[in-house]
XYZ file of C-alpha atoms in Angstrom:
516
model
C 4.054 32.084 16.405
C 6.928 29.143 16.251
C 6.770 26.647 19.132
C 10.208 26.302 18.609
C 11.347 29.695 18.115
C 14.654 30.572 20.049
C 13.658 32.227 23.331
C 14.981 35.528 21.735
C 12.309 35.884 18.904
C 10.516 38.705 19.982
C 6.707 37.884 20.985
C 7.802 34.113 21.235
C 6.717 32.219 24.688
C 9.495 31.080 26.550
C 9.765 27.018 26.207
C 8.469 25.152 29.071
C 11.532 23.339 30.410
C 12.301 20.223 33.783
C 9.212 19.445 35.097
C 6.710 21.516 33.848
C 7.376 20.376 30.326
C 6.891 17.094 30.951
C 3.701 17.298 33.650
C 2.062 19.018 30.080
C 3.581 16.016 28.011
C 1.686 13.722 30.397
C -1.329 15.706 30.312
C -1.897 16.224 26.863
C -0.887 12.901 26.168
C -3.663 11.497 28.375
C -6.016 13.711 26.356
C -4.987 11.856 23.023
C -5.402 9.081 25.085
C -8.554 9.100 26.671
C -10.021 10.213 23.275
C -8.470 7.080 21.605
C -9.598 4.712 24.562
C -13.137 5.835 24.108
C -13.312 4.319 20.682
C -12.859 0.601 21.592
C -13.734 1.017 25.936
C -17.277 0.610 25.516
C -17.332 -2.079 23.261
C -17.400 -4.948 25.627
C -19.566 -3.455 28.089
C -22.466 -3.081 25.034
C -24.333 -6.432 27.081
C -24.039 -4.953 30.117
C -25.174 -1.643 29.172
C -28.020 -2.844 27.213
C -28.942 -5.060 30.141
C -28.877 -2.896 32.594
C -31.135 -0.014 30.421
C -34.161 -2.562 29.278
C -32.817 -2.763 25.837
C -31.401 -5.219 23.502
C -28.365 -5.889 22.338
C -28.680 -4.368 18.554
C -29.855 -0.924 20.300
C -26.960 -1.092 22.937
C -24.364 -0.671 19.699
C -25.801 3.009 19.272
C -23.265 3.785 22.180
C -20.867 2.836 20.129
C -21.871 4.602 16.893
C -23.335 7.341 18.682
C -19.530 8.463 19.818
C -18.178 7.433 16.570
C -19.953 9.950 14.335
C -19.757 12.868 16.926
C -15.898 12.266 16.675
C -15.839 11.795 12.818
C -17.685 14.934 12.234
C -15.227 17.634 14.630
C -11.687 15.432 13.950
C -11.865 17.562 10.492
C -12.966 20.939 11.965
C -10.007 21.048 14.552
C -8.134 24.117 12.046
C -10.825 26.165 12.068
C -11.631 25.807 15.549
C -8.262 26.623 16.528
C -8.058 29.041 14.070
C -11.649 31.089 15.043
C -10.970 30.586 18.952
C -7.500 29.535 19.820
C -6.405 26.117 20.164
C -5.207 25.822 23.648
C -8.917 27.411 24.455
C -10.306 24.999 22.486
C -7.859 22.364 23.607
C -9.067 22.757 27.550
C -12.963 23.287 26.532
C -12.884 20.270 24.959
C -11.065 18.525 27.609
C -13.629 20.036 30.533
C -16.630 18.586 28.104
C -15.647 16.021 27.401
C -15.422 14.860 31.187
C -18.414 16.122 32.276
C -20.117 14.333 29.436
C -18.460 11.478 30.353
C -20.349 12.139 34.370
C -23.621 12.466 32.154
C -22.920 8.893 30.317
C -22.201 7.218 33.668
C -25.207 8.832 35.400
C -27.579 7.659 32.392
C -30.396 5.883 33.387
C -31.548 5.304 29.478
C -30.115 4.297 26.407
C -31.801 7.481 25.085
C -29.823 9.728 27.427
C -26.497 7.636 26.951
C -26.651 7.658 23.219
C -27.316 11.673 23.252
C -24.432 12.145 25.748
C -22.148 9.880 24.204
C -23.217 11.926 21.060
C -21.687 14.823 22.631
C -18.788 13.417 24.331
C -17.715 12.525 20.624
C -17.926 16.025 19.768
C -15.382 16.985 22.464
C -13.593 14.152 21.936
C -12.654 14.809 18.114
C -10.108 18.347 18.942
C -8.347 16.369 21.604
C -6.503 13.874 18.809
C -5.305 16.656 16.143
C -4.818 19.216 19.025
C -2.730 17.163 21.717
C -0.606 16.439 19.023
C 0.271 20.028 17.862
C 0.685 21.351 21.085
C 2.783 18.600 21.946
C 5.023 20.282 19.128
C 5.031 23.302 19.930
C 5.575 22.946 23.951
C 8.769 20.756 23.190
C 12.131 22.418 22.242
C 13.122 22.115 18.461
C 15.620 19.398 19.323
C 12.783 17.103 21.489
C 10.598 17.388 19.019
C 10.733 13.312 17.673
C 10.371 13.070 21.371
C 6.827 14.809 21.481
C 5.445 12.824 17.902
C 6.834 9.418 19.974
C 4.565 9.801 22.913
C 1.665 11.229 21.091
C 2.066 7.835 18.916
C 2.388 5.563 21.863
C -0.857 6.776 23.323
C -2.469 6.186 19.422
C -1.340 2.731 19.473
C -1.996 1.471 23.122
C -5.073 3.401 24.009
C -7.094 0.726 21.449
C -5.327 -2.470 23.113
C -6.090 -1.150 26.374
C -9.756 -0.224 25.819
C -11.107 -4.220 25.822
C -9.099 -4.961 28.667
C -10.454 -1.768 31.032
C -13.537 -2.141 29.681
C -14.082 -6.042 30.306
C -12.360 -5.356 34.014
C -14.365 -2.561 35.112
C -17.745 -4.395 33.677
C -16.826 -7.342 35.607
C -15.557 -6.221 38.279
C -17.517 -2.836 39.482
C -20.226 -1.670 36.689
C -20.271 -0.371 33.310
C -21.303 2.852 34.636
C -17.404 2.999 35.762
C -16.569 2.812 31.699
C -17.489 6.378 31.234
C -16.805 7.744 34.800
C -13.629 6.878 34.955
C -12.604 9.312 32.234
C -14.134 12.580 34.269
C -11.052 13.370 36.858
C -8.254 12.988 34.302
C -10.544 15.010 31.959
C -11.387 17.756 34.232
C -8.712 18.228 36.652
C -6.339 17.941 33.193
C -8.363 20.234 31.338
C -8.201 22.974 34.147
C -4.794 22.513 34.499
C -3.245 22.879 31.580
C -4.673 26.421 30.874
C -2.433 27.760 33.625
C 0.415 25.695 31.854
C -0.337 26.311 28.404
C -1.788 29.689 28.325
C 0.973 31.368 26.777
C 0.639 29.475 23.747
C -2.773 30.726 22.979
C -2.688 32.790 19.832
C -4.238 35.465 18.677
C -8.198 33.982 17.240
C -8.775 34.976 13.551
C -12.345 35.806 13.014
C -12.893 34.771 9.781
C -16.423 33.944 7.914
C -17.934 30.492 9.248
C -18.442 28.491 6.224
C -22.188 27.380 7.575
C -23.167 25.361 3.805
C -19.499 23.614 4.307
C -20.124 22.709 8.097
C -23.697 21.717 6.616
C -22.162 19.191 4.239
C -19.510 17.796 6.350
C -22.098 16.952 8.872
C -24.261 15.405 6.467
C -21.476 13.110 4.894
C -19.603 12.091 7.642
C -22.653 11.177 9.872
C -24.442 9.227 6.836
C -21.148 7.460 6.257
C -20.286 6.367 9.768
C -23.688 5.358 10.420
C -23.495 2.964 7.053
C -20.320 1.792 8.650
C -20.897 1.056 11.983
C -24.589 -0.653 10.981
C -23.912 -1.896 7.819
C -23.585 -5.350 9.167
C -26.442 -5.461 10.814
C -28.730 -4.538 8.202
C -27.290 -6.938 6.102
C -25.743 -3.862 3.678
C -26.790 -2.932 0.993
C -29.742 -5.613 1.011
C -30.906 -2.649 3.397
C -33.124 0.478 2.076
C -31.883 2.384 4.666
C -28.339 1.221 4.119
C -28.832 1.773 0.280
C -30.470 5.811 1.117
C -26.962 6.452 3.390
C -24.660 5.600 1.276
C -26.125 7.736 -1.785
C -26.574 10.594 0.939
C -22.808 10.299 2.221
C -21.664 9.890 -1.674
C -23.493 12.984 -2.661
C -22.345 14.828 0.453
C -19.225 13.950 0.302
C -18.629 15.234 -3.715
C -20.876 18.279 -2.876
C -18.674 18.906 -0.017
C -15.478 18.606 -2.070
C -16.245 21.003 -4.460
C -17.353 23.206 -2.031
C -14.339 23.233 0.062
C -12.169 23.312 -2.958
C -14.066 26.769 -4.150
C -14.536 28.696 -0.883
C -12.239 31.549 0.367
C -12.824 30.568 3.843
C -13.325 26.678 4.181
C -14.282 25.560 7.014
C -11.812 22.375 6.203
C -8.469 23.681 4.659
C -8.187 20.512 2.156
C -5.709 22.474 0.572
C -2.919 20.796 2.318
C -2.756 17.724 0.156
C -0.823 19.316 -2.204
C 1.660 18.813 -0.343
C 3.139 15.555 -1.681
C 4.939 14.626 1.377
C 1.598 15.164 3.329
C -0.680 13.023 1.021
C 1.594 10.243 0.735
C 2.476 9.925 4.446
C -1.186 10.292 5.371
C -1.705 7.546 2.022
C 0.404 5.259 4.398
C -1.322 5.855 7.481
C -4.370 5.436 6.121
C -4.026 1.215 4.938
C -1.456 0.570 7.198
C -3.599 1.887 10.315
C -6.779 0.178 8.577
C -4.756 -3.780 8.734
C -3.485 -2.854 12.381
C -7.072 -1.755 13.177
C -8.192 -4.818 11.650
C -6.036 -7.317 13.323
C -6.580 -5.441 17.025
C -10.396 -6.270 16.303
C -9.917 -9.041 15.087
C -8.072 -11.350 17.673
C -9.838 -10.475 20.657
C -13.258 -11.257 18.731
C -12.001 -14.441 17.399
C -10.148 -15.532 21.238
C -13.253 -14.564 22.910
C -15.880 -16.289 21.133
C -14.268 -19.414 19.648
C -10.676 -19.952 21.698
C -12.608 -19.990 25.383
C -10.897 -16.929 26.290
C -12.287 -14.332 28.900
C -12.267 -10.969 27.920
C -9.761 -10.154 30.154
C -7.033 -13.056 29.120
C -7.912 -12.005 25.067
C -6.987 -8.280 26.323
C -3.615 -9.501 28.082
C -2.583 -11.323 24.584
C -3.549 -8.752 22.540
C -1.688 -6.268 25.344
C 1.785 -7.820 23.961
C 1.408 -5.606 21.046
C 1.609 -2.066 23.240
C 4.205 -3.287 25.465
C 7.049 -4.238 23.088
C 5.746 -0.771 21.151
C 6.584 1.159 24.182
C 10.174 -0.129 24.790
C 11.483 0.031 21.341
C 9.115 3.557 20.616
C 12.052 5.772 22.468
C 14.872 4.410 20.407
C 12.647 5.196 17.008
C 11.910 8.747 17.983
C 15.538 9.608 18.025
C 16.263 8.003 14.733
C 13.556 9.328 12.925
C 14.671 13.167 13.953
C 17.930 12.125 12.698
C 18.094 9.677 9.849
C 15.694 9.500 6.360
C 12.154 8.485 7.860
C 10.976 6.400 4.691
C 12.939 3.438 5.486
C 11.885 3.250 8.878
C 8.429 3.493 7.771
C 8.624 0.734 5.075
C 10.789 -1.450 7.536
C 8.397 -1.128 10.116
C 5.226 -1.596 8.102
C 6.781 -5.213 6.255
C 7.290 -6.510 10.186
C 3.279 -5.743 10.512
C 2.585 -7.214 6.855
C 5.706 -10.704 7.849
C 3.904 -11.240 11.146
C 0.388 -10.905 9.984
C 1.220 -13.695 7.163
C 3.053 -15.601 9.836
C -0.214 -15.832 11.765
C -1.853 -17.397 8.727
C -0.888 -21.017 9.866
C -3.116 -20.676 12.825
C -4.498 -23.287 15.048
C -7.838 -24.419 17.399
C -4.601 -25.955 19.207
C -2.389 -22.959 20.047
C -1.594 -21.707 23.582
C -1.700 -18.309 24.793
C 1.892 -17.641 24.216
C 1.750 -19.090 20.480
C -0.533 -16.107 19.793
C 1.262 -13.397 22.049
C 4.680 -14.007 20.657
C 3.509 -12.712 16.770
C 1.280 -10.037 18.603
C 4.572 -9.151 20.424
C 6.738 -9.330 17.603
C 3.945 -6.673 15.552
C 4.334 -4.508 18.766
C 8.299 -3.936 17.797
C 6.868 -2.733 13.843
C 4.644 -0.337 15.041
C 6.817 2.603 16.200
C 8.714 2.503 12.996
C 5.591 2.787 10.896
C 3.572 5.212 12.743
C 5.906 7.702 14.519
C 7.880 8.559 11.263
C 5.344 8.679 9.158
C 3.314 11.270 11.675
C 6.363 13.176 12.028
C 6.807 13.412 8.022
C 3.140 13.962 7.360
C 3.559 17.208 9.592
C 6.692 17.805 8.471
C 5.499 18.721 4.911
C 3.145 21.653 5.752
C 3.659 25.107 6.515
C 3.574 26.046 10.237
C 0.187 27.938 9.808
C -1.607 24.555 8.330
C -0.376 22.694 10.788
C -3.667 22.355 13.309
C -5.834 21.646 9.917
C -3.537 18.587 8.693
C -3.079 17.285 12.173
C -6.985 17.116 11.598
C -7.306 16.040 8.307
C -4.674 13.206 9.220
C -6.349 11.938 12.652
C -9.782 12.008 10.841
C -8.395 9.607 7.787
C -6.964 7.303 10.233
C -10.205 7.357 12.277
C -12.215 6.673 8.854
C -9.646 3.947 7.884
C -10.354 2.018 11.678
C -13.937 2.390 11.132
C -13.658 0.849 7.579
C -11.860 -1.692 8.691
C -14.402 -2.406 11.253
C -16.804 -3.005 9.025
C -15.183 -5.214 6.454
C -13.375 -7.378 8.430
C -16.086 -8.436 10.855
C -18.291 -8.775 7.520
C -15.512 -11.260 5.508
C -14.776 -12.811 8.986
C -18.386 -13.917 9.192
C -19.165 -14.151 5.425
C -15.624 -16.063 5.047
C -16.764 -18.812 8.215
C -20.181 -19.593 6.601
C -18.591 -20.180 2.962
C -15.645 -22.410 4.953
C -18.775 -24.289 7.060
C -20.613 -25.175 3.803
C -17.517 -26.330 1.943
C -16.029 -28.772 5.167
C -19.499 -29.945 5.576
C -18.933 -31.520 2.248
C -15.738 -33.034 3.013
C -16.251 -33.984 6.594
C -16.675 -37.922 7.385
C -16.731 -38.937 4.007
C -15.956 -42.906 4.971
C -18.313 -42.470 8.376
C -15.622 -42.962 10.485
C -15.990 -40.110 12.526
C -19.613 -41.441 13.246
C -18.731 -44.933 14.069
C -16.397 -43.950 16.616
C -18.634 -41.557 18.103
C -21.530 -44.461 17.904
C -19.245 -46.592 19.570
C -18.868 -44.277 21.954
C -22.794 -44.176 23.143
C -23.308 -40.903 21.091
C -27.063 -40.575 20.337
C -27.590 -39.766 16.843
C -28.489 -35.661 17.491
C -25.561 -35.813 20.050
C -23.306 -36.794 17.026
C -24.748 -33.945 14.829
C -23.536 -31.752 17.126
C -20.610 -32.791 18.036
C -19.610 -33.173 14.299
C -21.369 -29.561 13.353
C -19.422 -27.850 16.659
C -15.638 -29.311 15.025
C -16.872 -28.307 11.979
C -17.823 -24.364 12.974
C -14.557 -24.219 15.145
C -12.106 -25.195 12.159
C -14.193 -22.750 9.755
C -13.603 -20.082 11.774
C -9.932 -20.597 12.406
C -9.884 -21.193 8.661
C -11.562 -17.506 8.183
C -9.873 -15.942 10.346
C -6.248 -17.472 8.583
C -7.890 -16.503 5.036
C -8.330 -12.677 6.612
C -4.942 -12.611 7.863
C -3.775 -13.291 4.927
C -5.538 -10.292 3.886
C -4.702 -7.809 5.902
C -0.932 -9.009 5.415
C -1.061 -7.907 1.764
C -2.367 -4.557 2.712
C 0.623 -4.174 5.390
C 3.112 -4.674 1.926
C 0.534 -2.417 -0.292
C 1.140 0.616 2.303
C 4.845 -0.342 2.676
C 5.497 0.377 -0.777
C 2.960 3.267 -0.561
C 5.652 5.218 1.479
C 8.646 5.362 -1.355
C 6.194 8.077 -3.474
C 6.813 10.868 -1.002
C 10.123 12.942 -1.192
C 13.050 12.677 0.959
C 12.640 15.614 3.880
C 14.934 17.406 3.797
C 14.150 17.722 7.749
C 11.905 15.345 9.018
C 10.317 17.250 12.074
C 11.736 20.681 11.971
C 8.765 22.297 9.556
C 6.098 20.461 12.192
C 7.800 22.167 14.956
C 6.153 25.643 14.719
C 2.787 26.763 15.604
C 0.587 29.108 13.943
């Protein structure tokens, strides 16, 4: 059926309209949003976690992981599960779950329990990205459309910024059992909800085959690859057996599972939509230009918090810049993406990400909190250009039935891309600081004047080595972090001129507008 179909097509549901359209905006945005949030909540409350459950820090990061590969492996699965069962039913299941999961994870008194929980609370987390997104679409009227894609991009972009800064408070302030709790009302009473709002969009379910060897091999791949991701670092890579046996698993997989998709009448992922150019390119864009924003939001609170004396609350409140300048300018963009050619609004808004990022490469120990909001802030008005066109474009280049299976396909590249970008960032941060410590401990105090004013200052001879090794380690860092800056700024300008390969829409929303 078309979610935009004119209220006379016969067997069409009747657009929600006033109030009740946007009480489901709000409530399937907070799905999209809670799902997003859950990625980056926990991360600060890891200490307090592992604390609290007798186990050390390196075992407390399995919370983390632990809700990263149940999301990675049902992101990709959302077509078929709306195809087999119906996606508002799966929509609301996954919504109920996924709070009561959430109860489980707060209740959890040991990491063994937490990890299995938060296992499953990924699982029901995955649907809500693709799916809050498509229903979005197909509960707004044909002409709101841009309007649905904006908020569903808005809660992409803030729910990460917001994560550190609820997480830290709620740690701090109450416990980290509150982390996971917290989520279990809006999931619930949202969940129950919206069936009696959104019933009438629930379609017809197709029982087709289950393609059990293709679930096999998508489980295999994408839990082999997130765990290499996510541990990588620890394990010191691929100096790591275990790292090494992973990554030939999730390589293996992942070509076994290609060819298998490619080859079965009834995949369980429909990876035929990338031949749609429009759809590989946009989702091309999303992919490295979500990976540098992913990298820079992980980035600055890491570096704030551990080397610029900043709480985790005050990082979160710089770093918070970023959303709120996104939200004011995000309306304005909707509207002129429905209406004008979306690839220059992509490529304008991706070269303000890749300007400010470079901008931030002349970084200081000495800055204040507003000489690293203002760029943050500035990055905040880029964002809606690059990600709401782009979204609407990507789903603009399917056919109305595919839609549910590219909406997955595209939230589970962008959650890959974050997760990559994880991982090498926090790797050529680090790697990047030691290389920058060696080479100033070269150059440092070369004449020994350093030393005699610290001598002549009553400075015991240890005293001095650490004084001198702590100005060293804080300009190497700020020196890394510059050099990775610098980084991610070229791949901001790589994924602007990504953009230009797809073909001008000849409607930028209207072909995302239907349903199934």
């Amino acid at each position: 059926m078309s979610a935009t179909a004119s209220p006379a097509a016969p067997g069409a549901p009747q657009p929600l309209t006033g109030g009740q359209l946007w009480l489901a905006a709000l409530m399937l945005a907070s799905a999209n949003f809670i799902a997003v949030l859950n990625m980056t909540i926990a991360n600060v409350a890891v200490p307090n976690i592992a604390g609290a459950l007798g186990a050390a820090s390196s075992q407390g990061t399995w919370v983390i992981t632990s809700y990263a590969v149940g999301e990675a492996i049902t992101v990709p699965l959302t077509g078929w599960l709306a195809s087999r069962f119906g996606s508002v039913r799966v929509f609301v299941w996954s919504m109920v779950l996924f709070g009561v999961f959430s109860v489980i994870c707060g209740l959890s008194s040991s990491l063994g329990l937490l990890v299995v929980a938060r296992v499953f609370q990924g699982l029901c987390g995955g649907p809500l990205m693709p799916l809050s997104q498509t229903l979005l679409m197909r509960i707004f009227p044909r002409e709101k459309v841009a309007a649905a894609i904006g908020i569903w991009s808005m809660t992409t972009l803030v729910a990460p910024v917001v994560g550190p800064i609820l997480g830290g408070w709620l740690c701090d302030d109450y416990s980290w059992s509150w982390v996971f709790l917290i989520n279990a009302p809006i999931a619930i009473g949202f969940g129950v909800w919206t069936w009696g709002l959104l019933r009438r969009y629930q379609e017809a379910a197709r029982r087709s085959p289950i393609d059990l060897v293709g679930m096999a091999l998508l489980v295999v791949w994408v839990a082999a690859l997130q765990l290499v991701l996510d541990e990588g670092k620890n394990l010191d890579w691929f100096g790591s057996p275990q790292i090494v046996a992973l990554s030939i698993v999730a390589a293996v997989g992942f070509a076994a599972f290609l060819i298998w998709e490619l080859h079965d009448p009834h995949p369980i992922v429909d990876l035929r939509v990338f031949r749609h150019r429009g759809f590989t390119v946009s989702v091309a864009t999303i992919c490295f230009a979500f990976a540098a924003f992913f990298g820079v939001n992980v980035l600055t609170p890491l570096w704030l918090q551990s080397f610029m004396g900043y709480t985790a609350t005050d990082a979160g409140l710089a770093t918070a810049w970023t959303g709120v300048t996104a939200l004011f300018v995000a309306p304005f963009v909707a509207q002129a993406a429905s209406k004008h050619d979306p690839r220059p609004l992509v490529f304008v808004g991706i070269l303000v990400l890749g300007l400010t990022t470079l901008w931030r490469t002349v970084a200081t120990t000495d800055m204040g909190f507003w000489d690293i909001a203002i760029p943050l802030a500035v990055m905040g008005l880029g964002m809606p250009f690059f990600f709401i066109p782009s979204t609407g474009m990507a789903l603009g280049s399917v056919e109305p039935h595919e839609m549910d299976s590219a909406a997955g396909l595209m939230n589970f590249v962008r959650t890959l891309s974050g997760a990559f970008a994880t991982s090498i960032v926090t790797t050529v941060w680090s790697d990047q600081t030691t290389r920058n410590h060696a080479e100033l401990v070269g150059l440092a105090d070369r004449d020994g004047s350093v030393r005699t004013l610290l001598t002549q200052g009553g400075m015991t001879p240890d005293a001095q080595n650490q004084a001198v090794d702590l100005m060293l380690t804080s300009q190497s860092v700020m020196l890394s972090t510059n050099q990775v800056m610098a980084g991610i700024g070229v791949i901001f300008l790589f994924a602007a001129a990504i953009i230009w390969l797809a073909p001008r829409p000849a409607n930028a929303v209207e072909p995302g507008a239907g349903g199934h």
